[in-house]
PDB file of C-alpha atoms and ligand atoms in Angstrom:
ATOM      1  CA  UNK Q 150      99.172 109.287  70.376  1.00  0.00           C
ATOM      2  CA  UNK Q 151     102.283 108.962  72.546  1.00  0.00           C
ATOM      3  CA  UNK Q 152     102.842 111.627  75.186  1.00  0.00           C
ATOM      4  CA  UNK Q 153     105.668 114.057  74.576  1.00  0.00           C
ATOM      5  CA  UNK Q 154     108.430 115.237  76.923  1.00  0.00           C
ATOM      6  CA  UNK Q 155     109.645 118.832  76.738  1.00  0.00           C
ATOM      7  CA  UNK Q 156     112.749 119.862  78.707  1.00  0.00           C
ATOM      8  CA  UNK Q 157     113.713 122.933  80.685  1.00  0.00           C
ATOM      9  CA  UNK Q 158     117.306 124.076  80.367  1.00  0.00           C
ATOM     10  CA  UNK Q 159     118.333 122.640  83.763  1.00  0.00           C
ATOM     11  CA  UNK Q 160     117.216 119.098  82.990  1.00  0.00           C
ATOM     12  CA  UNK Q 161     117.775 118.406  79.318  1.00  0.00           C
ATOM     13  CA  UNK Q 162     119.820 115.239  79.592  1.00  0.00           C
ATOM     14  CA  UNK Q 163     117.489 113.646  82.175  1.00  0.00           C
ATOM     15  CA  UNK Q 164     114.413 114.689  80.189  1.00  0.00           C
ATOM     16  CA  UNK Q 165     115.559 112.632  77.219  1.00  0.00           C
ATOM     17  CA  UNK Q 166     116.036 109.625  79.475  1.00  0.00           C
ATOM     18  CA  UNK Q 167     112.658 110.210  81.085  1.00  0.00           C
ATOM     19  CA  UNK Q 168     111.076 110.052  77.627  1.00  0.00           C
ATOM     20  CA  UNK Q 169     112.719 106.647  77.118  1.00  0.00           C
ATOM     21  CA  UNK Q 170     111.455 105.386  80.479  1.00  0.00           C
ATOM     22  CA  UNK Q 171     107.844 106.257  79.694  1.00  0.00           C
ATOM     23  CA  UNK Q 172     108.076 105.514  75.967  1.00  0.00           C
ATOM     24  CA  UNK Q 173     107.204 109.093  75.053  1.00  0.00           C
ATOM     25  CA  UNK Q 174     108.356 111.320  72.206  1.00  0.00           C
ATOM     26  CA  UNK Q 175     110.808 114.100  72.939  1.00  0.00           C
ATOM     27  CA  UNK Q 176     111.068 117.555  71.452  1.00  0.00           C
ATOM     28  CA  UNK Q 177     113.598 120.161  72.395  1.00  0.00           C
ATOM     29  CA  UNK Q 178     113.154 123.712  73.609  1.00  0.00           C
ATOM     30  CA  UNK Q 179     115.184 126.718  72.507  1.00  0.00           C
ATOM     31  CA  UNK Q 180     116.403 128.952  75.307  1.00  0.00           C
ATOM     32  CA  UNK Q 181     118.078 132.286  75.290  1.00  0.00           C
ATOM     33  CA  UNK Q 182     118.653 135.159  77.637  1.00  0.00           C
ATOM     34  CA  UNK Q 183     118.130 138.636  76.283  1.00  0.00           C
ATOM     35  CA  UNK Q 184     120.918 141.180  76.848  1.00  0.00           C
ATOM     36  CA  UNK Q 185     118.882 142.739  79.663  1.00  0.00           C
ATOM     37  CA  UNK Q 186     118.572 139.381  81.461  1.00  0.00           C
ATOM     38  CA  UNK Q 187     115.049 138.314  80.472  1.00  0.00           C
ATOM     39  CA  UNK Q 188     114.401 134.668  79.560  1.00  0.00           C
ATOM     40  CA  UNK Q 189     113.090 133.509  76.183  1.00  0.00           C
ATOM     41  CA  UNK Q 190     111.842 130.031  75.307  1.00  0.00           C
ATOM     42  CA  UNK Q 191     110.375 128.405  72.214  1.00  0.00           C
ATOM     43  CA  UNK Q 192     109.206 124.841  71.722  1.00  0.00           C
ATOM     44  CA  UNK Q 193     111.005 123.553  68.628  1.00  0.00           C
ATOM     45  CA  UNK Q 194     108.340 121.227  67.178  1.00  0.00           C
ATOM     46  CA  UNK Q 195     105.302 123.363  68.008  1.00  0.00           C
ATOM     47  CA  UNK Q 196     103.138 121.320  65.618  1.00  0.00           C
ATOM     48  CA  UNK Q 197     103.625 118.148  67.707  1.00  0.00           C
ATOM     49  CA  UNK Q 198     101.891 119.408  70.836  1.00  0.00           C
ATOM     50  CA  UNK Q 199      98.177 119.782  69.969  1.00  0.00           C
ATOM     51  CA  UNK Q 200      95.875 117.298  71.740  1.00  0.00           C
ATOM     52  CA  UNK Q 201      98.760 115.415  73.315  1.00  0.00           C
ATOM     53  CA  UNK Q 202      99.706 114.827  76.928  1.00  0.00           C
ATOM     54  CA  UNK Q 203     102.843 116.866  77.556  1.00  0.00           C
ATOM     55  CA  UNK Q 204     105.375 116.309  80.306  1.00  0.00           C
ATOM     56  CA  UNK Q 205     107.472 119.382  81.009  1.00  0.00           C
ATOM     57  CA  UNK Q 206     110.606 118.387  82.922  1.00  0.00           C
ATOM     58  CA  UNK Q 207     112.709 121.043  84.558  1.00  0.00           C
ATOM     59  CA  UNK Q 208     114.475 121.289  87.867  1.00  0.00           C
ATOM     60  CA  UNK Q 209     114.873 124.389  90.002  1.00  0.00           C
ATOM     61  CA  UNK Q 210     118.522 124.208  90.975  1.00  0.00           C
ATOM     62  CA  UNK Q 211     120.816 125.845  90.054  1.00  0.00           C
ATOM     63  CA  UNK Q 212     119.401 129.290  89.214  1.00  0.00           C
ATOM     64  CA  UNK Q 213     116.134 128.905  91.108  1.00  0.00           C
ATOM     65  CA  UNK Q 214     114.688 132.234  90.009  1.00  0.00           C
ATOM     66  CA  UNK Q 215     115.387 132.025  86.302  1.00  0.00           C
ATOM     67  CA  UNK Q 216     114.351 128.368  86.151  1.00  0.00           C
ATOM     68  CA  UNK Q 217     111.070 129.322  87.823  1.00  0.00           C
ATOM     69  CA  UNK Q 218     110.360 131.955  85.178  1.00  0.00           C
ATOM     70  CA  UNK Q 219     111.531 129.672  82.378  1.00  0.00           C
ATOM     71  CA  UNK Q 220     109.225 126.874  83.563  1.00  0.00           C
ATOM     72  CA  UNK Q 221     106.264 129.239  83.666  1.00  0.00           C
ATOM     73  CA  UNK Q 222     107.043 130.405  80.135  1.00  0.00           C
ATOM     74  CA  UNK Q 223     107.226 126.823  78.857  1.00  0.00           C
ATOM     75  CA  UNK Q 224     103.899 125.962  80.509  1.00  0.00           C
ATOM     76  CA  UNK Q 225     102.274 128.974  78.872  1.00  0.00           C
ATOM     77  CA  UNK Q 226     103.581 128.108  75.422  1.00  0.00           C
ATOM     78  CA  UNK Q 227     102.451 124.482  75.741  1.00  0.00           C
ATOM     79  CA  UNK Q 228      99.010 125.545  76.877  1.00  0.00           C
ATOM     80  CA  UNK Q 229      98.702 127.921  73.922  1.00  0.00           C
ATOM     81  CA  UNK Q 230      99.699 125.115  71.538  1.00  0.00           C
ATOM     82  CA  UNK Q 231      96.635 123.146  72.667  1.00  0.00           C
ATOM     83  CA  UNK Q 232      98.125 120.336  74.760  1.00  0.00           C
ATOM     84  CA  UNK Q 233      95.604 117.864  76.126  1.00  0.00           C
ATOM     85  CA  UNK Q 234      97.029 117.741  79.670  1.00  0.00           C
ATOM     86  CA  UNK Q 235     100.193 119.274  81.105  1.00  0.00           C
ATOM     87  CA  UNK Q 236     102.199 117.251  83.616  1.00  0.00           C
ATOM     88  CA  UNK Q 237     104.925 119.306  85.233  1.00  0.00           C
ATOM     89  CA  UNK Q 238     107.849 117.291  86.593  1.00  0.00           C
ATOM     90  CA  UNK Q 239     110.043 119.385  88.884  1.00  0.00           C
ATOM     91  CA  UNK Q 240     112.326 116.984  90.768  1.00  0.00           C
ATOM     92  CA  UNK Q 241     113.833 119.712  92.940  1.00  0.00           C
ATOM     93  CA  UNK Q 242     111.177 122.168  93.980  1.00  0.00           C
ATOM     94  CA  UNK Q 243     112.869 125.362  95.121  1.00  0.00           C
ATOM     95  CA  UNK Q 244     111.409 127.602  97.822  1.00  0.00           C
ATOM     96  CA  UNK Q 245     109.917 124.534  99.535  1.00  0.00           C
ATOM     97  CA  UNK Q 246     111.582 125.339 102.848  1.00  0.00           C
ATOM     98  CA  UNK Q 247     109.722 128.643 103.191  1.00  0.00           C
ATOM     99  CA  UNK Q 248     106.472 126.780 103.741  1.00  0.00           C
ATOM    100  CA  UNK Q 249     105.250 129.076 106.497  1.00  0.00           C
ATOM    101  CA  UNK Q 250     105.836 132.476 108.006  1.00  0.00           C
ATOM    102  CA  UNK Q 251     108.651 131.919 110.510  1.00  0.00           C
ATOM    103  CA  UNK Q 252     109.292 135.615 111.228  1.00  0.00           C
ATOM    104  CA  UNK Q 253     106.649 138.279 110.862  1.00  0.00           C
ATOM    105  CA  UNK Q 254     106.852 139.981 107.490  1.00  0.00           C
ATOM    106  CA  UNK Q 255     107.904 136.880 105.526  1.00  0.00           C
ATOM    107  CA  UNK Q 256     105.949 135.317 102.614  1.00  0.00           C
ATOM    108  CA  UNK Q 257     104.882 131.688 102.189  1.00  0.00           C
ATOM    109  CA  UNK Q 258     107.147 131.282  99.176  1.00  0.00           C
ATOM    110  CA  UNK Q 259     106.166 127.740  98.228  1.00  0.00           C
ATOM    111  CA  UNK Q 260     102.528 128.834  97.971  1.00  0.00           C
ATOM    112  CA  UNK Q 261     103.521 131.543  95.491  1.00  0.00           C
ATOM    113  CA  UNK Q 262     105.509 129.055  93.400  1.00  0.00           C
ATOM    114  CA  UNK Q 263     102.868 126.302  93.338  1.00  0.00           C
ATOM    115  CA  UNK Q 264      99.971 128.646  92.612  1.00  0.00           C
ATOM    116  CA  UNK Q 265     101.939 130.157  89.749  1.00  0.00           C
ATOM    117  CA  UNK Q 266     102.544 126.716  88.208  1.00  0.00           C
ATOM    118  CA  UNK Q 267      98.865 125.871  88.504  1.00  0.00           C
ATOM    119  CA  UNK Q 268      97.664 129.240  87.178  1.00  0.00           C
ATOM    120  CA  UNK Q 269     100.029 129.084  84.206  1.00  0.00           C
ATOM    121  CA  UNK Q 270      98.256 125.896  83.109  1.00  0.00           C
ATOM    122  CA  UNK Q 271      99.763 122.751  84.713  1.00  0.00           C
ATOM    123  CA  UNK Q 272      97.205 120.062  85.392  1.00  0.00           C
ATOM    124  CA  UNK Q 273      99.575 117.907  87.439  1.00  0.00           C
ATOM    125  CA  UNK Q 274     102.753 118.451  89.375  1.00  0.00           C
ATOM    126  CA  UNK Q 275     105.233 115.727  90.287  1.00  0.00           C
ATOM    127  CA  UNK Q 276     108.181 116.405  92.506  1.00  0.00           C
ATOM    128  CA  UNK Q 277     110.740 114.283  94.302  1.00  0.00           C
ATOM    129  CA  UNK Q 278     110.967 114.275  98.082  1.00  0.00           C
ATOM    130  CA  UNK Q 279     109.867 117.827  98.690  1.00  0.00           C
ATOM    131  CA  UNK Q 280     110.683 119.412 102.027  1.00  0.00           C
ATOM    132  CA  UNK Q 281     107.135 119.357 103.387  1.00  0.00           C
ATOM    133  CA  UNK Q 282     104.758 117.197 101.325  1.00  0.00           C
ATOM    134  CA  UNK Q 283     101.709 118.828 102.927  1.00  0.00           C
ATOM    135  CA  UNK Q 284     102.623 122.125 101.299  1.00  0.00           C
ATOM    136  CA  UNK Q 285     101.802 120.575  97.895  1.00  0.00           C
ATOM    137  CA  UNK Q 286      98.160 121.265  98.717  1.00  0.00           C
ATOM    138  CA  UNK Q 287      98.864 124.839  97.548  1.00  0.00           C
ATOM    139  CA  UNK Q 288      98.932 123.403  94.029  1.00  0.00           C
ATOM    140  CA  UNK Q 289      95.484 121.861  94.544  1.00  0.00           C
ATOM    141  CA  UNK Q 290      94.429 118.460  93.211  1.00  0.00           C
ATOM    142  CA  UNK Q 291      96.986 116.582  91.143  1.00  0.00           C
ATOM    143  CA  UNK Q 292     100.248 117.136  93.044  1.00  0.00           C
ATOM    144  CA  UNK Q 293     102.434 114.098  93.799  1.00  0.00           C
ATOM    145  CA  UNK Q 294     105.500 113.683  95.987  1.00  0.00           C
ATOM    146  CA  UNK Q 295     107.789 110.751  95.161  1.00  0.00           C
ATOM    147  CA  UNK Q 296     109.840 109.486  98.112  1.00  0.00           C
ATOM    148  CA  UNK Q 297     113.129 107.938  97.003  1.00  0.00           C
ATOM    149  CA  UNK Q 298     114.987 107.437 100.282  1.00  0.00           C
ATOM    150  CA  UNK Q 299     114.591 103.648  99.934  1.00  0.00           C
ATOM    151  CA  UNK Q 300     116.165 103.801  96.470  1.00  0.00           C
ATOM    152  CA  UNK Q 301     119.100 105.781  97.892  1.00  0.00           C
ATOM    153  CA  UNK Q 302     119.448 103.206 100.665  1.00  0.00           C
ATOM    154  CA  UNK Q 303     119.941 100.403  98.125  1.00  0.00           C
ATOM    155  CA  UNK Q 304     123.274 102.049  97.295  1.00  0.00           C
ATOM    156  CA  UNK Q 305     124.655 101.402 100.796  1.00  0.00           C
ATOM    157  CA  UNK Q 306     122.599  98.383 101.867  1.00  0.00           C
ATOM    158  CA  UNK Q 307     125.568  96.059 101.381  1.00  0.00           C
ATOM    159  CA  UNK Q 308     127.833  98.208 103.587  1.00  0.00           C
ATOM    160  CA  UNK Q 309     125.730  98.912 106.678  1.00  0.00           C
ATOM    161  CA  UNK Q 310     125.002  96.563 109.547  1.00  0.00           C
ATOM    162  CA  UNK Q 311     121.739  96.899 111.504  1.00  0.00           C
ATOM    163  CA  UNK Q 312     121.774 100.705 111.228  1.00  0.00           C
ATOM    164  CA  UNK Q 313     119.882 103.335 113.211  1.00  0.00           C
ATOM    165  CA  UNK Q 314     118.018 105.643 110.828  1.00  0.00           C
ATOM    166  CA  UNK Q 315     118.131 109.228 112.037  1.00  0.00           C
ATOM    167  CA  UNK Q 316     116.357 112.335 110.839  1.00  0.00           C
ATOM    168  CA  UNK Q 317     118.456 115.448 111.516  1.00  0.00           C
ATOM    169  CA  UNK Q 318     115.311 117.271 112.682  1.00  0.00           C
ATOM    170  CA  UNK Q 319     111.707 116.453 113.454  1.00  0.00           C
ATOM    171  CA  UNK Q 320     110.514 117.674 110.033  1.00  0.00           C
ATOM    172  CA  UNK Q 321     112.524 114.927 108.326  1.00  0.00           C
ATOM    173  CA  UNK Q 322     111.120 112.137 110.494  1.00  0.00           C
ATOM    174  CA  UNK Q 323     108.649 110.935 107.830  1.00  0.00           C
ATOM    175  CA  UNK Q 324     111.634 109.942 105.656  1.00  0.00           C
ATOM    176  CA  UNK Q 325     113.331 108.063 108.498  1.00  0.00           C
ATOM    177  CA  UNK Q 326     110.102 106.250 109.313  1.00  0.00           C
ATOM    178  CA  UNK Q 327     109.446 105.343 105.682  1.00  0.00           C
ATOM    179  CA  UNK Q 328     112.855 103.707 105.458  1.00  0.00           C
ATOM    180  CA  UNK Q 329     112.857 102.056 108.869  1.00  0.00           C
ATOM    181  CA  UNK Q 330     109.387 100.597 108.372  1.00  0.00           C
ATOM    182  CA  UNK Q 331     110.358  99.194 104.988  1.00  0.00           C
ATOM    183  CA  UNK Q 332     113.485  97.463 106.322  1.00  0.00           C
ATOM    184  CA  UNK Q 333     112.587  96.879 109.989  1.00  0.00           C
ATOM    185  CA  UNK Q 334     115.260  99.234 111.396  1.00  0.00           C
ATOM    186  CA  UNK Q 335     114.962 101.584 114.378  1.00  0.00           C
ATOM    187  CA  UNK Q 336     114.499 105.269 113.642  1.00  0.00           C
ATOM    188  CA  UNK Q 337     114.577 108.491 115.597  1.00  0.00           C
ATOM    189  CA  UNK Q 338     115.309 112.186 115.138  1.00  0.00           C
ATOM    190  CA  UNK Q 339     117.610 114.836 116.540  1.00  0.00           C
ATOM    191  CA  UNK Q 340     116.396 118.090 118.082  1.00  0.00           C
ATOM    192  CA  UNK Q 341     117.825 120.671 115.707  1.00  0.00           C
ATOM    193  CA  UNK Q 342     117.814 124.403 116.331  1.00  0.00           C
ATOM    194  CA  UNK Q 343     118.464 126.815 113.493  1.00  0.00           C
ATOM    195  CA  UNK Q 344     119.025 130.483 114.181  1.00  0.00           C
ATOM    196  CA  UNK Q 345     116.472 132.055 111.833  1.00  0.00           C
ATOM    197  CA  UNK Q 346     118.687 135.103 111.309  1.00  0.00           C
ATOM    198  CA  UNK Q 347     122.245 133.696 111.028  1.00  0.00           C
ATOM    199  CA  UNK Q 348     121.206 130.241 109.740  1.00  0.00           C
ATOM    200  CA  UNK Q 349     123.549 128.568 112.255  1.00  0.00           C
ATOM    201  CA  UNK Q 350     122.652 125.001 113.253  1.00  0.00           C
ATOM    202  CA  UNK Q 351     122.977 123.502 116.751  1.00  0.00           C
ATOM    203  CA  UNK Q 352     121.604 120.377 118.438  1.00  0.00           C
ATOM    204  CA  UNK Q 353     120.104 119.629 121.843  1.00  0.00           C
ATOM    205  CA  UNK Q 354     121.940 116.909 123.778  1.00  0.00           C
ATOM    206  CA  UNK Q 355     121.567 113.647 121.862  1.00  0.00           C
ATOM    207  CA  UNK Q 356     120.200 110.909 124.129  1.00  0.00           C
ATOM    208  CA  UNK Q 357     120.176 108.080 121.581  1.00  0.00           C
ATOM    209  CA  UNK Q 358     122.769 105.348 122.171  1.00  0.00           C
ATOM    210  CA  UNK Q 359     124.751 105.037 118.954  1.00  0.00           C
ATOM    211  CA  UNK Q 360     127.839 103.384 120.442  1.00  0.00           C
ATOM    212  CA  UNK Q 361     129.356 101.007 117.891  1.00  0.00           C
ATOM    213  CA  UNK Q 362     126.376 101.407 115.564  1.00  0.00           C
ATOM    214  CA  UNK Q 363     126.119 102.383 111.928  1.00  0.00           C
ATOM    215  CA  UNK Q 364     123.983 105.505 111.643  1.00  0.00           C
ATOM    216  CA  UNK Q 365     122.162 106.519 108.470  1.00  0.00           C
ATOM    217  CA  UNK Q 366     121.097 110.185 108.455  1.00  0.00           C
ATOM    218  CA  UNK Q 367     118.261 110.900 106.030  1.00  0.00           C
ATOM    219  CA  UNK Q 368     117.335 114.382 104.822  1.00  0.00           C
ATOM    220  CA  UNK Q 369     115.824 116.135 101.834  1.00  0.00           C
ATOM    221  CA  UNK Q 370     118.522 118.692 101.031  1.00  0.00           C
ATOM    222  CA  UNK Q 371     122.212 119.225 101.546  1.00  0.00           C
ATOM    223  CA  UNK Q 372     122.739 122.920 100.956  1.00  0.00           C
ATOM    224  CA  UNK Q 373     125.692 124.368 102.886  1.00  0.00           C
ATOM    225  CA  UNK Q 374     126.187 120.996 104.588  1.00  0.00           C
ATOM    226  CA  UNK Q 375     125.869 122.585 108.054  1.00  0.00           C
ATOM    227  CA  UNK Q 376     122.941 120.444 109.232  1.00  0.00           C
ATOM    228  CA  UNK Q 377     124.482 117.127 108.273  1.00  0.00           C
ATOM    229  CA  UNK Q 378     128.082 117.961 109.214  1.00  0.00           C
ATOM    230  CA  UNK Q 379     127.071 119.095 112.706  1.00  0.00           C
ATOM    231  CA  UNK Q 380     124.891 116.029 113.248  1.00  0.00           C
ATOM    232  CA  UNK Q 381     127.587 113.686 111.978  1.00  0.00           C
ATOM    233  CA  UNK Q 382     130.303 115.149 114.230  1.00  0.00           C
ATOM    234  CA  UNK Q 383     128.063 114.738 117.292  1.00  0.00           C
ATOM    235  CA  UNK Q 384     127.154 111.146 116.403  1.00  0.00           C
ATOM    236  CA  UNK Q 385     130.778 110.128 115.826  1.00  0.00           C
ATOM    237  CA  UNK Q 386     131.775 111.783 119.117  1.00  0.00           C
ATOM    238  CA  UNK Q 387     129.103 109.704 120.803  1.00  0.00           C
ATOM    239  CA  UNK Q 388     130.719 106.542 119.471  1.00  0.00           C
ATOM    240  CA  UNK Q 389     128.868 105.751 116.219  1.00  0.00           C
ATOM    241  CA  UNK Q 390     130.834 103.265 114.090  1.00  0.00           C
ATOM    242  CA  UNK Q 391     130.145 104.969 110.764  1.00  0.00           C
ATOM    243  CA  UNK Q 392     127.833 107.741 109.605  1.00  0.00           C
ATOM    244  CA  UNK Q 393     126.177 107.424 106.193  1.00  0.00           C
ATOM    245  CA  UNK Q 394     124.011 110.145 104.666  1.00  0.00           C
ATOM    246  CA  UNK Q 395     121.087 109.759 102.301  1.00  0.00           C
ATOM    247  CA  UNK Q 396     119.969 113.201 101.103  1.00  0.00           C
ATOM    248  CA  UNK Q 397     117.767 113.469  98.062  1.00  0.00           C
ATOM    249  CA  UNK Q 398     118.912 116.826  96.690  1.00  0.00           C
ATOM    250  CA  UNK Q 399     122.640 117.597  96.723  1.00  0.00           C
ATOM    251  CA  UNK Q 400     123.040 121.333  96.207  1.00  0.00           C
ATOM    252  CA  UNK Q 401     126.531 121.368  97.792  1.00  0.00           C
ATOM    253  CA  UNK Q 402     126.942 125.123  98.135  1.00  0.00           C
ATOM    254  CA  UNK Q 403     130.486 126.555  98.345  1.00  0.00           C
ATOM    255  CA  UNK Q 404     132.712 124.382 100.566  1.00  0.00           C
ATOM    256  CA  UNK Q 405     129.941 121.985 101.621  1.00  0.00           C
ATOM    257  CA  UNK Q 406     131.834 118.855 100.541  1.00  0.00           C
ATOM    258  CA  UNK Q 407     134.935 119.844 102.480  1.00  0.00           C
ATOM    259  CA  UNK Q 408     132.808 120.553 105.557  1.00  0.00           C
ATOM    260  CA  UNK Q 409     131.062 117.188 105.241  1.00  0.00           C
ATOM    261  CA  UNK Q 410     134.336 115.334 104.782  1.00  0.00           C
ATOM    262  CA  UNK Q 411     135.857 116.990 107.846  1.00  0.00           C
ATOM    263  CA  UNK Q 412     132.869 115.889 109.933  1.00  0.00           C
ATOM    264  CA  UNK Q 413     133.918 112.271 109.372  1.00  0.00           C
ATOM    265  CA  UNK Q 414     131.006 111.083 107.201  1.00  0.00           C
ATOM    266  CA  UNK Q 415     131.755 107.761 105.511  1.00  0.00           C
ATOM    267  CA  UNK Q 416     129.463 108.050 102.475  1.00  0.00           C
ATOM    268  CA  UNK Q 417     126.862 110.454 101.043  1.00  0.00           C
ATOM    269  CA  UNK Q 418     124.216 109.281  98.578  1.00  0.00           C
ATOM    270  CA  UNK Q 419     122.117 111.776  96.617  1.00  0.00           C
ATOM    271  CA  UNK Q 420     119.641 111.544  93.719  1.00  0.00           C
ATOM    272  CA  UNK Q 421     119.940 112.972  90.205  1.00  0.00           C
ATOM    273  CA  UNK Q 422     117.408 115.726  90.881  1.00  0.00           C
ATOM    274  CA  UNK Q 423     119.437 118.860  90.204  1.00  0.00           C
ATOM    275  CA  UNK Q 424     121.097 120.221  87.098  1.00  0.00           C
ATOM    276  CA  UNK Q 425     124.716 119.281  87.893  1.00  0.00           C
ATOM    277  CA  UNK Q 426     126.839 116.656  89.628  1.00  0.00           C
ATOM    278  CA  UNK Q 427     129.791 117.068  91.942  1.00  0.00           C
ATOM    279  CA  UNK Q 428     132.681 114.744  91.384  1.00  0.00           C
ATOM    280  CA  UNK Q 429     133.994 113.474  94.711  1.00  0.00           C
ATOM    281  CA  UNK Q 430     134.540 109.930  95.924  1.00  0.00           C
ATOM    282  CA  UNK Q 431     132.534 110.512  99.116  1.00  0.00           C
ATOM    283  CA  UNK Q 432     129.405 111.267  97.015  1.00  0.00           C
ATOM    284  CA  UNK Q 433     127.401 108.712  95.004  1.00  0.00           C
ATOM    285  CA  UNK Q 434     124.500 109.499  92.679  1.00  0.00           C
ATOM    286  CA  UNK Q 435     121.403 107.356  92.265  1.00  0.00           C
ATOM    287  CA  UNK Q 436     119.088 107.604  89.268  1.00  0.00           C
ATOM    288  CA  UNK Q 437     115.493 108.164  90.427  1.00  0.00           C
ATOM    289  CA  UNK Q 438     113.899 108.875  87.033  1.00  0.00           C
ATOM    290  CA  UNK Q 439     112.343 105.430  87.030  1.00  0.00           C
ATOM    291  CA  UNK Q 440     110.520 106.238  90.294  1.00  0.00           C
ATOM    292  CA  UNK Q 441     109.158 109.452  88.801  1.00  0.00           C
ATOM    293  CA  UNK Q 442     108.235 107.769  85.543  1.00  0.00           C
ATOM    294  CA  UNK Q 443     106.059 105.226  87.367  1.00  0.00           C
ATOM    295  CA  UNK Q 444     103.961 108.076  88.779  1.00  0.00           C
ATOM    296  CA  UNK Q 445     103.842 109.864  85.427  1.00  0.00           C
ATOM    297  CA  UNK Q 446     102.647 106.679  83.744  1.00  0.00           C
ATOM    298  CA  UNK Q 447      99.910 106.233  86.330  1.00  0.00           C
ATOM    299  CA  UNK Q 448      98.661 109.734  85.546  1.00  0.00           C
ATOM    300  CA  UNK Q 449      98.765 109.678  81.778  1.00  0.00           C
ATOM    301  CA  UNK Q 450      98.000 106.087  80.918  1.00  0.00           C
TER     302      UNK Q 450
HETATM  303  C1  R5P S 140     115.931 121.971 106.542  1.00  0.00           C
HETATM  304  O1  R5P S 140     114.985 121.830 107.323  1.00  0.00           O
HETATM  305  C2  R5P S 140     116.227 121.010 105.448  1.00  0.00           C
HETATM  306  O2  R5P S 140     115.502 119.835 105.600  1.00  0.00           O
HETATM  307  C3  R5P S 140     117.711 120.702 105.355  1.00  0.00           C
HETATM  308  O3  R5P S 140     118.117 120.033 106.543  1.00  0.00           O
HETATM  309  C4  R5P S 140     118.527 121.959 105.198  1.00  0.00           C
HETATM  310  O4  R5P S 140     118.009 122.733 104.160  1.00  0.00           O
HETATM  311  C5  R5P S 140     119.971 121.662 104.933  1.00  0.00           C
HETATM  312  O5  R5P S 140     120.644 122.874 104.796  1.00  0.00           O
HETATM  313  P1  R5P S 140     122.166 122.986 105.117  1.00  0.00           P
HETATM  314  O6  R5P S 140     122.878 121.930 104.354  1.00  0.00           O
HETATM  315  O7  R5P S 140     122.543 124.387 104.660  1.00  0.00           O
HETATM  316  O8  R5P S 140     122.319 122.858 106.591  1.00  0.00           O
END
């Protein structure tokens, strides 16, 4: 029997396309919010689930908290309907940045999220370019991180000349290395400082020579845009020819686009991992469902 894809409310359109990629059936989910704010879900074709592999596809931005609850509710209903295996595809995994206790008294939020997904009944979890791939061990066996930075690069490969690949902080270096090793470019990282209370970003003196060079900054998330805008301004001041940005998840909070534009960035490329798109000529979207579907197929075939 073919596997079946079941969408969360944040990722309905992409879920249908995912089903086409992996040649699976698709059945919709009904969602509503009760007057007091609680979430309700119901799988429409409940009789199609028993003994089948089910892929639940939902992303956790926007509305991280309600999409978390909604995803848990869908997992529970699928488990109760007797699915054979449950593969949870969450392209944007929220709470991934709180992967440790930075200040005493804080939780390890990603641990809470991943353990909840596992305990609700997911057998596998697939995400795209999560902040810290090692944190996926909180899910246990069966968690996969799909790096797509190389796919994002294809979008600008015809525009850049012998670029330097830069991570905006040490934590993002694995992405820069992945890309530079694949294409034979040089890579490095900037020493970022973030004030843990105000969130403000600053950089140590940059001692990489970028004069006349194209620079490609690679990161997982653009949220307020502060990290990338600050890095870009410094690099252009130091004589970079153009700054390009590859960031997997474009959250673009508030005036992020304006901030990024003002910093002089030439082009920003993001993936289709969240539940909306901004429309701005500086931003391009790349479809990464095919990358995810390859991993899903390896698991269920
Ligand atoms: C932080 O370590 C992440 O990798 C991103 O660099 C960060 O979340 C981006 O946030 P913002 O756009 O608000 O600076």
